[in-house]
CSV table of C-alpha atoms in Angstrom, one decimal:
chain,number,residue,atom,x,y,z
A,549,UNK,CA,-25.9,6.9,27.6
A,550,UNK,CA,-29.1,6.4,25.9
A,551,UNK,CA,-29.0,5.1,22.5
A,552,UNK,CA,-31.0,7.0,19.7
A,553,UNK,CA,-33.2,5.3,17.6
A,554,UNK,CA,-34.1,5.4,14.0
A,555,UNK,CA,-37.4,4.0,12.5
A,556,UNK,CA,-37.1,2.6,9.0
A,557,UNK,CA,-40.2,2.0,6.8
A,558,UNK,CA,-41.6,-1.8,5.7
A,559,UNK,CA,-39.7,-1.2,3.1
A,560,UNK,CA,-36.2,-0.7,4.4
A,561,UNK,CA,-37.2,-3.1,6.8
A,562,UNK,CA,-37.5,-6.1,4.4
A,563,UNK,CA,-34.1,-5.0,2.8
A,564,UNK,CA,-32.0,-5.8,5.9
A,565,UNK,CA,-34.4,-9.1,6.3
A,566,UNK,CA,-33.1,-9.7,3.0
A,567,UNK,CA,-29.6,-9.5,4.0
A,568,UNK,CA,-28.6,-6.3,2.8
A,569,UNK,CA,-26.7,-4.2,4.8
A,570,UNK,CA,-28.4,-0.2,3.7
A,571,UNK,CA,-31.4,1.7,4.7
A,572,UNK,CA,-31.5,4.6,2.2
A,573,UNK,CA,-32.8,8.2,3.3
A,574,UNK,CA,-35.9,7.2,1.6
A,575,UNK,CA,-36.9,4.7,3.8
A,576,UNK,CA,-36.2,6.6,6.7
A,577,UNK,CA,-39.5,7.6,9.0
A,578,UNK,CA,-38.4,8.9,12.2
A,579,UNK,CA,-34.8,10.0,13.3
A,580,UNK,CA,-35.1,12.9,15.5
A,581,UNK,CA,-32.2,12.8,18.6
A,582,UNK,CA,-29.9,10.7,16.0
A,583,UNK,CA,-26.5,13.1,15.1
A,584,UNK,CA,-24.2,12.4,12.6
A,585,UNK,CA,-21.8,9.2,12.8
A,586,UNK,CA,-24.3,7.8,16.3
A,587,UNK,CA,-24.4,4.1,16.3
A,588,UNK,CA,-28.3,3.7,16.8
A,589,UNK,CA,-31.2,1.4,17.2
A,590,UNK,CA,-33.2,0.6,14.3
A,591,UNK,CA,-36.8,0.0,14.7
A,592,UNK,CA,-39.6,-0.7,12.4
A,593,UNK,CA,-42.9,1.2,12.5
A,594,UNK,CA,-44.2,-1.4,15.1
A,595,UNK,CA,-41.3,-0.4,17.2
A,596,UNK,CA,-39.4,-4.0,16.2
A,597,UNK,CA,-35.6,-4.0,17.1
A,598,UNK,CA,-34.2,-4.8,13.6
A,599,UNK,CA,-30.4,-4.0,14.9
A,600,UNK,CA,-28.0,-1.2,15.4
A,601,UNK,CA,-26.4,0.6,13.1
A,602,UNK,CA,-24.1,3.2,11.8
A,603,UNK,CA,-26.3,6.8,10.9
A,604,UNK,CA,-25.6,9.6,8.2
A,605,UNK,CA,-27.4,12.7,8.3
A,606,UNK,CA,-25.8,13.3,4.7
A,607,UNK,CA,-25.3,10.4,2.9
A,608,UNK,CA,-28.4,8.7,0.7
A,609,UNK,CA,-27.3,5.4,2.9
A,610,UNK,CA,-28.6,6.4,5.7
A,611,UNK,CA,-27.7,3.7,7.7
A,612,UNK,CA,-24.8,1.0,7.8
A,613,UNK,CA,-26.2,-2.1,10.1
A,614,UNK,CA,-23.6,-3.2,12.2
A,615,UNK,CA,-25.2,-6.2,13.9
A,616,UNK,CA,-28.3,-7.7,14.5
A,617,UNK,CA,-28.0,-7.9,18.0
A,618,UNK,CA,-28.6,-5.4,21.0
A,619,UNK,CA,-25.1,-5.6,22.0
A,620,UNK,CA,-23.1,-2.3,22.7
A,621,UNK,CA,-21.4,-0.4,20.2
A,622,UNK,CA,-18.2,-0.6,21.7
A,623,UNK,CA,-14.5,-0.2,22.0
A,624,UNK,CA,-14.6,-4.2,22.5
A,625,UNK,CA,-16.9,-4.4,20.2
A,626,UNK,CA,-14.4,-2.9,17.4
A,627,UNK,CA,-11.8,-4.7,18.9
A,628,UNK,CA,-14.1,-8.4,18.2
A,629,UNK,CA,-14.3,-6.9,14.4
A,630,UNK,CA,-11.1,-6.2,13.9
A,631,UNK,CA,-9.5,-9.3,15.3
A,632,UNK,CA,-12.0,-11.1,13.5
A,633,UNK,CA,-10.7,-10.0,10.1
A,634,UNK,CA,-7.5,-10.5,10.7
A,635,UNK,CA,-7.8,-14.4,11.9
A,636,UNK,CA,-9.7,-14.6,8.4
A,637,UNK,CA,-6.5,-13.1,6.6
A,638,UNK,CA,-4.5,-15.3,8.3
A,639,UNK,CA,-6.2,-18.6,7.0
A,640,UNK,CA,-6.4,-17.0,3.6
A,641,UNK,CA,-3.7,-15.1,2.8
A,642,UNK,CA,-0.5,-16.1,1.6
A,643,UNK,CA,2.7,-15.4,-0.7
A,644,UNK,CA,2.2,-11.9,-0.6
A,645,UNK,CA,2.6,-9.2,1.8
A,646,UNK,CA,0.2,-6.9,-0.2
A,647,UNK,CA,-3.8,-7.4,0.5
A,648,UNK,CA,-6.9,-5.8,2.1
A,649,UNK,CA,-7.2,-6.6,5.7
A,650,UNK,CA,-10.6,-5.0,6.4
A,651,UNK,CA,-13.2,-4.9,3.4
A,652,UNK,CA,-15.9,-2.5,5.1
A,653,UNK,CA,-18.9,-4.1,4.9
A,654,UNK,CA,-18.4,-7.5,4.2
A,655,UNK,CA,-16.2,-7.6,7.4
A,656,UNK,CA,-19.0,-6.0,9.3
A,657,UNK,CA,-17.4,-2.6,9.6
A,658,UNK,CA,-18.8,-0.5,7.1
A,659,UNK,CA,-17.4,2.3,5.5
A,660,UNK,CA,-13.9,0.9,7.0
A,661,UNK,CA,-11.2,0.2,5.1
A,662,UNK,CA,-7.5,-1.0,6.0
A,663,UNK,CA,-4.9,-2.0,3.2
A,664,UNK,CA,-1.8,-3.5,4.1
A,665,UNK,CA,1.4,-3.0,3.2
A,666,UNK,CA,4.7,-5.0,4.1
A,667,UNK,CA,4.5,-3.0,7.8
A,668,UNK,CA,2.6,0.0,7.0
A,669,UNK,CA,-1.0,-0.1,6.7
A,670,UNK,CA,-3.1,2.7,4.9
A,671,UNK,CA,-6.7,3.3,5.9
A,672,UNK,CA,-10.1,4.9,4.7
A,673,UNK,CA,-12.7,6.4,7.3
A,674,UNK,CA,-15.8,6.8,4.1
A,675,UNK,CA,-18.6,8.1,6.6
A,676,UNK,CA,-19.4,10.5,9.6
A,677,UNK,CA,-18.5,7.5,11.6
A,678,UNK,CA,-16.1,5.8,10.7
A,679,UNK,CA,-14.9,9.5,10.3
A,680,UNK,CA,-15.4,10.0,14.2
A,681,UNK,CA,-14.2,7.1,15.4
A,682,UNK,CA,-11.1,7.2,13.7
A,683,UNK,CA,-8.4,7.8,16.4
A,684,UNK,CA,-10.1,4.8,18.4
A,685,UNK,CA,-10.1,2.5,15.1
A,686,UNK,CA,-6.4,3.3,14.9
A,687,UNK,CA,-5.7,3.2,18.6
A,688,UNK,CA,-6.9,-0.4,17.7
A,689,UNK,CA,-5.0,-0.9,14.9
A,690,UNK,CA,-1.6,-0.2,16.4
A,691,UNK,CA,-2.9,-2.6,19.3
A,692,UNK,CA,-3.4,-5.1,17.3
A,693,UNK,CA,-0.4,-5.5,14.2
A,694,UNK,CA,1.8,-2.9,15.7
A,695,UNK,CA,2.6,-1.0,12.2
A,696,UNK,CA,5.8,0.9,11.5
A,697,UNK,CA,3.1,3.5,10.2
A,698,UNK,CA,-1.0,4.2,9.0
A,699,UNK,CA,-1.3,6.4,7.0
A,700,UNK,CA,-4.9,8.2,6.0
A,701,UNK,CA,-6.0,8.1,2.0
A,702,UNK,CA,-9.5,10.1,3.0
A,703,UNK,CA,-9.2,11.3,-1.2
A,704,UNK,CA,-12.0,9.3,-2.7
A,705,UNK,CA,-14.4,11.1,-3.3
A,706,UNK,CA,-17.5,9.4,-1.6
A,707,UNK,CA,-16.4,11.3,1.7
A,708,UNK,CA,-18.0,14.3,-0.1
A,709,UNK,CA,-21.6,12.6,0.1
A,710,UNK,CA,-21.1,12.7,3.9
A,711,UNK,CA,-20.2,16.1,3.9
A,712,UNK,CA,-16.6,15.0,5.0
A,713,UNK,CA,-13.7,16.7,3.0
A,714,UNK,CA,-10.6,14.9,1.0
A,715,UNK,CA,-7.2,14.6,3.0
A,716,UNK,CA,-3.9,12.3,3.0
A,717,UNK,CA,-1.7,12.5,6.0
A,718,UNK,CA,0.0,9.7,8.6
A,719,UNK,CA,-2.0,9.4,11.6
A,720,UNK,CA,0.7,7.3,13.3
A,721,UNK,CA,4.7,6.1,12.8
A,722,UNK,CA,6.7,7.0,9.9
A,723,UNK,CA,5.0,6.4,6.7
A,724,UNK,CA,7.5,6.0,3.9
A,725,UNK,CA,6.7,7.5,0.5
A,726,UNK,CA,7.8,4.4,-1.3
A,727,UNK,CA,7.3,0.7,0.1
A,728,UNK,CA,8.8,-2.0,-1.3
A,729,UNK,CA,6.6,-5.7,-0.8
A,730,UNK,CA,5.9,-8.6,-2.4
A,731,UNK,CA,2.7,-10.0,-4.0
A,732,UNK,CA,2.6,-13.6,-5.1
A,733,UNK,CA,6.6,-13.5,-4.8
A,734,UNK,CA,7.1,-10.3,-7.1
A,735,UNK,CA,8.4,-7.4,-5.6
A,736,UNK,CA,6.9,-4.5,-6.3
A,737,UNK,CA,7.2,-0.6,-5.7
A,738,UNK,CA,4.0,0.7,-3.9
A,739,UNK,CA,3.5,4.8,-3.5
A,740,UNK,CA,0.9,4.7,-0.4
A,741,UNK,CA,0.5,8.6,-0.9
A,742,UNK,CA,-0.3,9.3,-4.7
A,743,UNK,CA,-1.0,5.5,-6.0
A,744,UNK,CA,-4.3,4.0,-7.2
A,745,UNK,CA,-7.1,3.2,-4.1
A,746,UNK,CA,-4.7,3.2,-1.6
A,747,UNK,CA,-1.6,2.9,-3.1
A,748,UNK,CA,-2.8,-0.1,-5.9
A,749,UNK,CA,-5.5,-2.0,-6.9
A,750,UNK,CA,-5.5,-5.2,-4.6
A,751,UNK,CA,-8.3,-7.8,-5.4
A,752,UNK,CA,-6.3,-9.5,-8.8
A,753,UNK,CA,-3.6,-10.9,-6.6
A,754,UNK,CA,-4.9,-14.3,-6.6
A,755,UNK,CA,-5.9,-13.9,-10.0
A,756,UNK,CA,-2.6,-13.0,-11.2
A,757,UNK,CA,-0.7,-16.0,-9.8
A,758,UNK,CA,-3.8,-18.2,-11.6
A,759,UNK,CA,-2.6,-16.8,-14.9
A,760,UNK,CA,0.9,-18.2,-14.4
A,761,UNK,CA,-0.5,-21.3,-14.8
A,762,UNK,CA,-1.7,-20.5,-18.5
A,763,UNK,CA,1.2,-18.2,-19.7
A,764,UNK,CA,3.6,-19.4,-22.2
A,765,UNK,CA,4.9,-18.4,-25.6
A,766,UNK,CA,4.4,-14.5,-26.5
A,767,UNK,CA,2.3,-13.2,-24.1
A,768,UNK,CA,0.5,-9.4,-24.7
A,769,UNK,CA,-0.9,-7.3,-22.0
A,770,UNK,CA,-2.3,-4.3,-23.6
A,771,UNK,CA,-3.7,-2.7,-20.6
A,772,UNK,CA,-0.9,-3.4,-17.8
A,773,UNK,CA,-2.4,-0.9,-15.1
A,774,UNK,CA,-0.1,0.0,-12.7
A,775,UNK,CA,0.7,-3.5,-11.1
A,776,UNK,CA,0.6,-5.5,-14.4
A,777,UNK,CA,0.0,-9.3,-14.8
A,778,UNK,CA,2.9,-9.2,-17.1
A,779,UNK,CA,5.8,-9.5,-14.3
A,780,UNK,CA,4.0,-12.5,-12.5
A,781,UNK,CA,3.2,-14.4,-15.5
A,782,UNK,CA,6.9,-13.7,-16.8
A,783,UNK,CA,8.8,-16.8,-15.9
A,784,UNK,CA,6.7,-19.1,-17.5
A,785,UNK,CA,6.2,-16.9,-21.1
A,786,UNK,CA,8.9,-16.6,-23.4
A,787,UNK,CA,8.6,-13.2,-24.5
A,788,UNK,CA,5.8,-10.1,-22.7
A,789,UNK,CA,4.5,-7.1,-24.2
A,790,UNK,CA,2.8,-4.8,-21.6
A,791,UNK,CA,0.7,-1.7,-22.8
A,792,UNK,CA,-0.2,1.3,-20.7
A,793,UNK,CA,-1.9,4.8,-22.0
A,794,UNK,CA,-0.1,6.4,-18.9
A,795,UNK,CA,3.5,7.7,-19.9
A,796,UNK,CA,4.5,8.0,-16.1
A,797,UNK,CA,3.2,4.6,-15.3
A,798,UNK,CA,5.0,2.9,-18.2
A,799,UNK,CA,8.2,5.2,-16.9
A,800,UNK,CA,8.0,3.6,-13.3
A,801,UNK,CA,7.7,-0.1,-14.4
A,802,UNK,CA,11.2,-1.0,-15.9
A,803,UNK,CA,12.0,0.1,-12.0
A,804,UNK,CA,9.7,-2.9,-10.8
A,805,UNK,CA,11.5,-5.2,-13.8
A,806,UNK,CA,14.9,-4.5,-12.5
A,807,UNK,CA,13.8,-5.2,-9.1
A,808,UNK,CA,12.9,-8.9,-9.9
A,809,UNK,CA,16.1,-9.2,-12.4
A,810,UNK,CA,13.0,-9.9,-15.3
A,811,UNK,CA,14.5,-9.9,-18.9
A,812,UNK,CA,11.6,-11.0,-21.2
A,813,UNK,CA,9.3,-8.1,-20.5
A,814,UNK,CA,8.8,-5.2,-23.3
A,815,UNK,CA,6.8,-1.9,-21.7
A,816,UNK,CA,5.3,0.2,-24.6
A,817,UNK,CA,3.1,3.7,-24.3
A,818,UNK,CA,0.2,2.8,-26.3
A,819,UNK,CA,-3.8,2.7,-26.3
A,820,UNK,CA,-5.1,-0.7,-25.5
A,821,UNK,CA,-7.8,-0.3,-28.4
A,822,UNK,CA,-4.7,0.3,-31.4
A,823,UNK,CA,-2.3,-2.0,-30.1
A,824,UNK,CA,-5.0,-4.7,-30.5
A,825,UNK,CA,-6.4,-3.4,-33.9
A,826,UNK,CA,-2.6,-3.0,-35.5
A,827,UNK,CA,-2.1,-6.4,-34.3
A,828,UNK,CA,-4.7,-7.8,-36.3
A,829,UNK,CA,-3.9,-5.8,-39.3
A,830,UNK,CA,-0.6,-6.7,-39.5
A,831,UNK,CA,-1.1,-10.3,-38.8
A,832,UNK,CA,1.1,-10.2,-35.4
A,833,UNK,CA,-0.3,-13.5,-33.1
A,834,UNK,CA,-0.3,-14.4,-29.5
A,835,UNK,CA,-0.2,-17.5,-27.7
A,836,UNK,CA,-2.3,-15.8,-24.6
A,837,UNK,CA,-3.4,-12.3,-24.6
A,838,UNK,CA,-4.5,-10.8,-20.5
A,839,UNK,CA,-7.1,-8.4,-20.9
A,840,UNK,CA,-7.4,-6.6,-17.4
A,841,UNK,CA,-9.5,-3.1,-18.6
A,842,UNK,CA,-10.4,-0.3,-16.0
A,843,UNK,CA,-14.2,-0.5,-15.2
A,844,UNK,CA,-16.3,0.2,-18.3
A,845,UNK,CA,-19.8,0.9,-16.7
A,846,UNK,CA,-19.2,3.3,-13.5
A,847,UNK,CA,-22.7,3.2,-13.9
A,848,UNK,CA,-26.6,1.7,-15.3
A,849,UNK,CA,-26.5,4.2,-18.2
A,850,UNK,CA,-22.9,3.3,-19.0
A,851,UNK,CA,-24.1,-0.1,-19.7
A,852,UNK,CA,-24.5,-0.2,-23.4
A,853,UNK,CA,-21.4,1.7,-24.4
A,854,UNK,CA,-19.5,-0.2,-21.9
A,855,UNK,CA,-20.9,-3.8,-23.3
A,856,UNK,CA,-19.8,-2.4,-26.5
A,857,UNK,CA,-16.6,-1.8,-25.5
A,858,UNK,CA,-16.3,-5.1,-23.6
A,859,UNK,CA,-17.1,-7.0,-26.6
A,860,UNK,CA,-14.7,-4.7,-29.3
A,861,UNK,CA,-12.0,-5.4,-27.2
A,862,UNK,CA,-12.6,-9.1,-26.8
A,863,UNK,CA,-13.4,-9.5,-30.1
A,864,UNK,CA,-10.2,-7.8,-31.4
A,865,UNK,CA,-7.8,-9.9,-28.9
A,866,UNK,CA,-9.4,-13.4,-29.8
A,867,UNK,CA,-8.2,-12.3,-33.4
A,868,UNK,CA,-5.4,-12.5,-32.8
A,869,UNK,CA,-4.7,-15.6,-30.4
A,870,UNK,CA,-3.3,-18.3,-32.4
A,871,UNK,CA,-4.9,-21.7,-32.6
A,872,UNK,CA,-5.0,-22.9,-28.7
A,873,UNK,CA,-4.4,-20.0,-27.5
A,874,UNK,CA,-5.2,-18.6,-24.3
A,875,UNK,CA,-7.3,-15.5,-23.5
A,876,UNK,CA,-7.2,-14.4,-19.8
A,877,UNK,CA,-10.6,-11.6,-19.4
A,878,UNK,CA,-11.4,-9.3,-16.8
A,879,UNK,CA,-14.5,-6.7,-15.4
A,880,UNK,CA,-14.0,-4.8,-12.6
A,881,UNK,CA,-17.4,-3.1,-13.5
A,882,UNK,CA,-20.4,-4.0,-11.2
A,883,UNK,CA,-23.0,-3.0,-13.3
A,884,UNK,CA,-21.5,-5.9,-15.7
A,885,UNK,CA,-22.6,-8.9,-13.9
A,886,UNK,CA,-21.1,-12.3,-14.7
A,887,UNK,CA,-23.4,-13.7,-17.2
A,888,UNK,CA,-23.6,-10.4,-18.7
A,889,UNK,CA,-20.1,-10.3,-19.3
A,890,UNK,CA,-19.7,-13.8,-20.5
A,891,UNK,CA,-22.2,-13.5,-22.8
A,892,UNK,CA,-20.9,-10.3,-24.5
A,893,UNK,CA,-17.5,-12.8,-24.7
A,894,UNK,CA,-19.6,-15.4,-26.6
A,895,UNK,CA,-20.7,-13.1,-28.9
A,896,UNK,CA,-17.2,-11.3,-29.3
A,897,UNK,CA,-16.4,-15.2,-30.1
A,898,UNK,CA,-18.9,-16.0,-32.6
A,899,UNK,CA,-17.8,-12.6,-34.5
A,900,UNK,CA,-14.5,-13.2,-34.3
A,901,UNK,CA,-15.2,-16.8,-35.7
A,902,UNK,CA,-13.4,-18.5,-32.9
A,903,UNK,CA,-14.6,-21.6,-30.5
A,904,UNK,CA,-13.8,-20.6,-27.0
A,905,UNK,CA,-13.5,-22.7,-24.0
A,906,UNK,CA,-14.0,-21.7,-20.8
A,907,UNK,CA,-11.6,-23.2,-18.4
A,908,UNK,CA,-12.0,-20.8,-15.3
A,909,UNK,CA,-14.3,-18.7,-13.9
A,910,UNK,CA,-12.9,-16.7,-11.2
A,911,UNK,CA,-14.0,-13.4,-8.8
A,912,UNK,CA,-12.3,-11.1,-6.8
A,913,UNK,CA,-9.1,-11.9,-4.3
A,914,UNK,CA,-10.7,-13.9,-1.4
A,915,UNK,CA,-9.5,-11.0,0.3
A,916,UNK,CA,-11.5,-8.8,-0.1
A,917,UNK,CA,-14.3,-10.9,0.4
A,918,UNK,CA,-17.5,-10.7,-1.0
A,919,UNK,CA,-20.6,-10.5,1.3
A,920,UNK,CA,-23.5,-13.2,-0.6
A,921,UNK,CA,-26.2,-10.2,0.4
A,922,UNK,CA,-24.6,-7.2,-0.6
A,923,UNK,CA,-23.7,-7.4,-4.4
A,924,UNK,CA,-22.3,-4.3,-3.5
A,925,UNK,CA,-18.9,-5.9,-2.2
């Protein structure tokens, strides 16, 4: 079968020189026999084989390089990918049975994604072709871990940019709607149908089981999320307040309590924002405050209200840390980048009056990994 091939401009050229992994619909010249979800060749205007690559006729990425070599686009060829990801889990991954087992891109299979959990493995096909291969990927999947189920979470809404519409359903086994698995040793109840992402947010696990190292006294959490830092860092604080603004996730969490037999751990509905600012007023104090906020800036023009936000709530929680104190920050926003972020920190510091010492600077679980050329990951 002959291979269709897309030219790219100078311009998208020099991106994927760069290391990127996206051509935008911009830089697109000439595309004529490509169809949506093809796996093509990707010249530049001299007619230069640049790679192959997955094509959208929807999406502004237009294309998703696969590999820089003229190698077929293959079942084998998934098969290499997949098996690839998971050795890298396998070296990486431990005390837990909770993490990402294919990050897309930066596991050179973009627009992929596979989440596992205990024995069931949830997965996301977020373009036309990952979309149209998907009975092969999973053909592959089961080949490979044998799963008691995979279930589909095709919801986010970025399948909408490649025209593709928003579904959950199992796509093979028995897909339980609770799973129960563990994550640094806590067990924890998982709803793989109607949870966050695919069932929770997975890249603090290593982070969380950092912070037991630094927890101790009375610990706050004022914005818990639905797997909260609060039940890891448990055994080595002596009392835990966890905060949520969700009444149905503070509801469900005593349930995760009781499954570890946890007794220090308060759960309170409240807004992250108040319970910080009554805090302060009333002269309550914390020996190490976790601050682990939703992402602020979903985009560039969320910036400035999100760096104000960043620094309020930074500001307020050094407050009220008492003298050594520990203060455990998070962004999960990548408009934020890292020296952003700790500068707005520093400044939050020098308003609050406080000296601040950084004793860790950490990313992202190791799994999902981050690709050094795609900031995107």
């Amino acid at each position: 079968m002959t291979e269709a091939v897309v030219t790219i401009a100078q311009r998208g050229a020099d991106r994927l020189l760069s290391g990127h992994l996206w051509v935008y619909r911009s830089d697109i010249r000439t595309a004529e026999t490509a169809e949506a979800g093809d796996a093509v060749r990707v010249t530049d205007e001299r007619g230069r084989f640049l790679g192959k690559a997955f094509y959208s006729t929807r999406s502004q990425i237009a294309l998703r390089l696969l590999t820089r070599d003229d190698i077929p686009i293959d079942r084998a060829f998934f098969s290499s990918r997949i098996d690839a990801a998971a050795h890298f889990r396998e070296t990486i991954v431990n005390q837990t049975q909770v993490f990402r087992l294919i990050y897309g891109e930066s596991d050179q299979l973009p627009s992929f994604i596979v989440d596992r959990y205990a024995d069931c493995l949830v997965i996301q096909t977020l373009s036309q072709a990952t979309e149209r291969r998907k009975q092969e990927l999973v053909e592959l999947l089961v080949e490979r871990f044998s799963p008691r189920a995979i279930l589909e979470r095709n919801d986010p809404k970025v399948r909408m940019l490649e025209g593709l519409e928003q579904k959950v359903s199992v796509l093979h086994g028995d897909c339980p709607p609770e799973i129960i698995a563990e994550e640094n040793g806590v067990r924890f109840h998982f709803d793989p149908f109607h949870g966050q992402k695919t069932g929770a947010f997975l890249d603090q696990r290593e982070n969380r089981r950092a912070a037991l190292c630094y927890a101790h006294g009375d610990l706050l959490d004022p914005i818990c999320n639905a797997r909260p830092f609060a039940l890891t860092v448990a055994p080595n604080a002596e009392t835990v307040e966890a905060n949520d603004l969700s009444p149905a996730a503070v509801e469900a969490r005593p349930r995760n309590q009781q499954l570890n037999n946890i007794a220090n751990v308060t759960f309170k509905e409240a807004n992250a924002f108040d319970v910080l600012k009554h805090y302060d007023e009333s002269g309550r104090r914390f020996d190490a405050i976790i601050l682990d906020p939703p992402a602020f800036a979903k985009n560039r023009a969320s910036v400035p209200p999100a760096r104000r936000g960043y620094k309020e709530i930074n500001l307020r929680a050094l407050k009220i840390l008492r003298p050594g104190g520990i203060l455990i920050t998070c962004s999960c926003s990548h408009h934020i980048p890292e020296y952003l972020f700790l500068e707005i920190v520093a400044e939050a510091a020098n308003d609050a009056r406080r000296c601040v010492t950084v004793l860790e600077r950490r990313t992202q679980a190791r799994a999902p990994p981050i690709l050094l050329t795609l900031p995107e990951t």
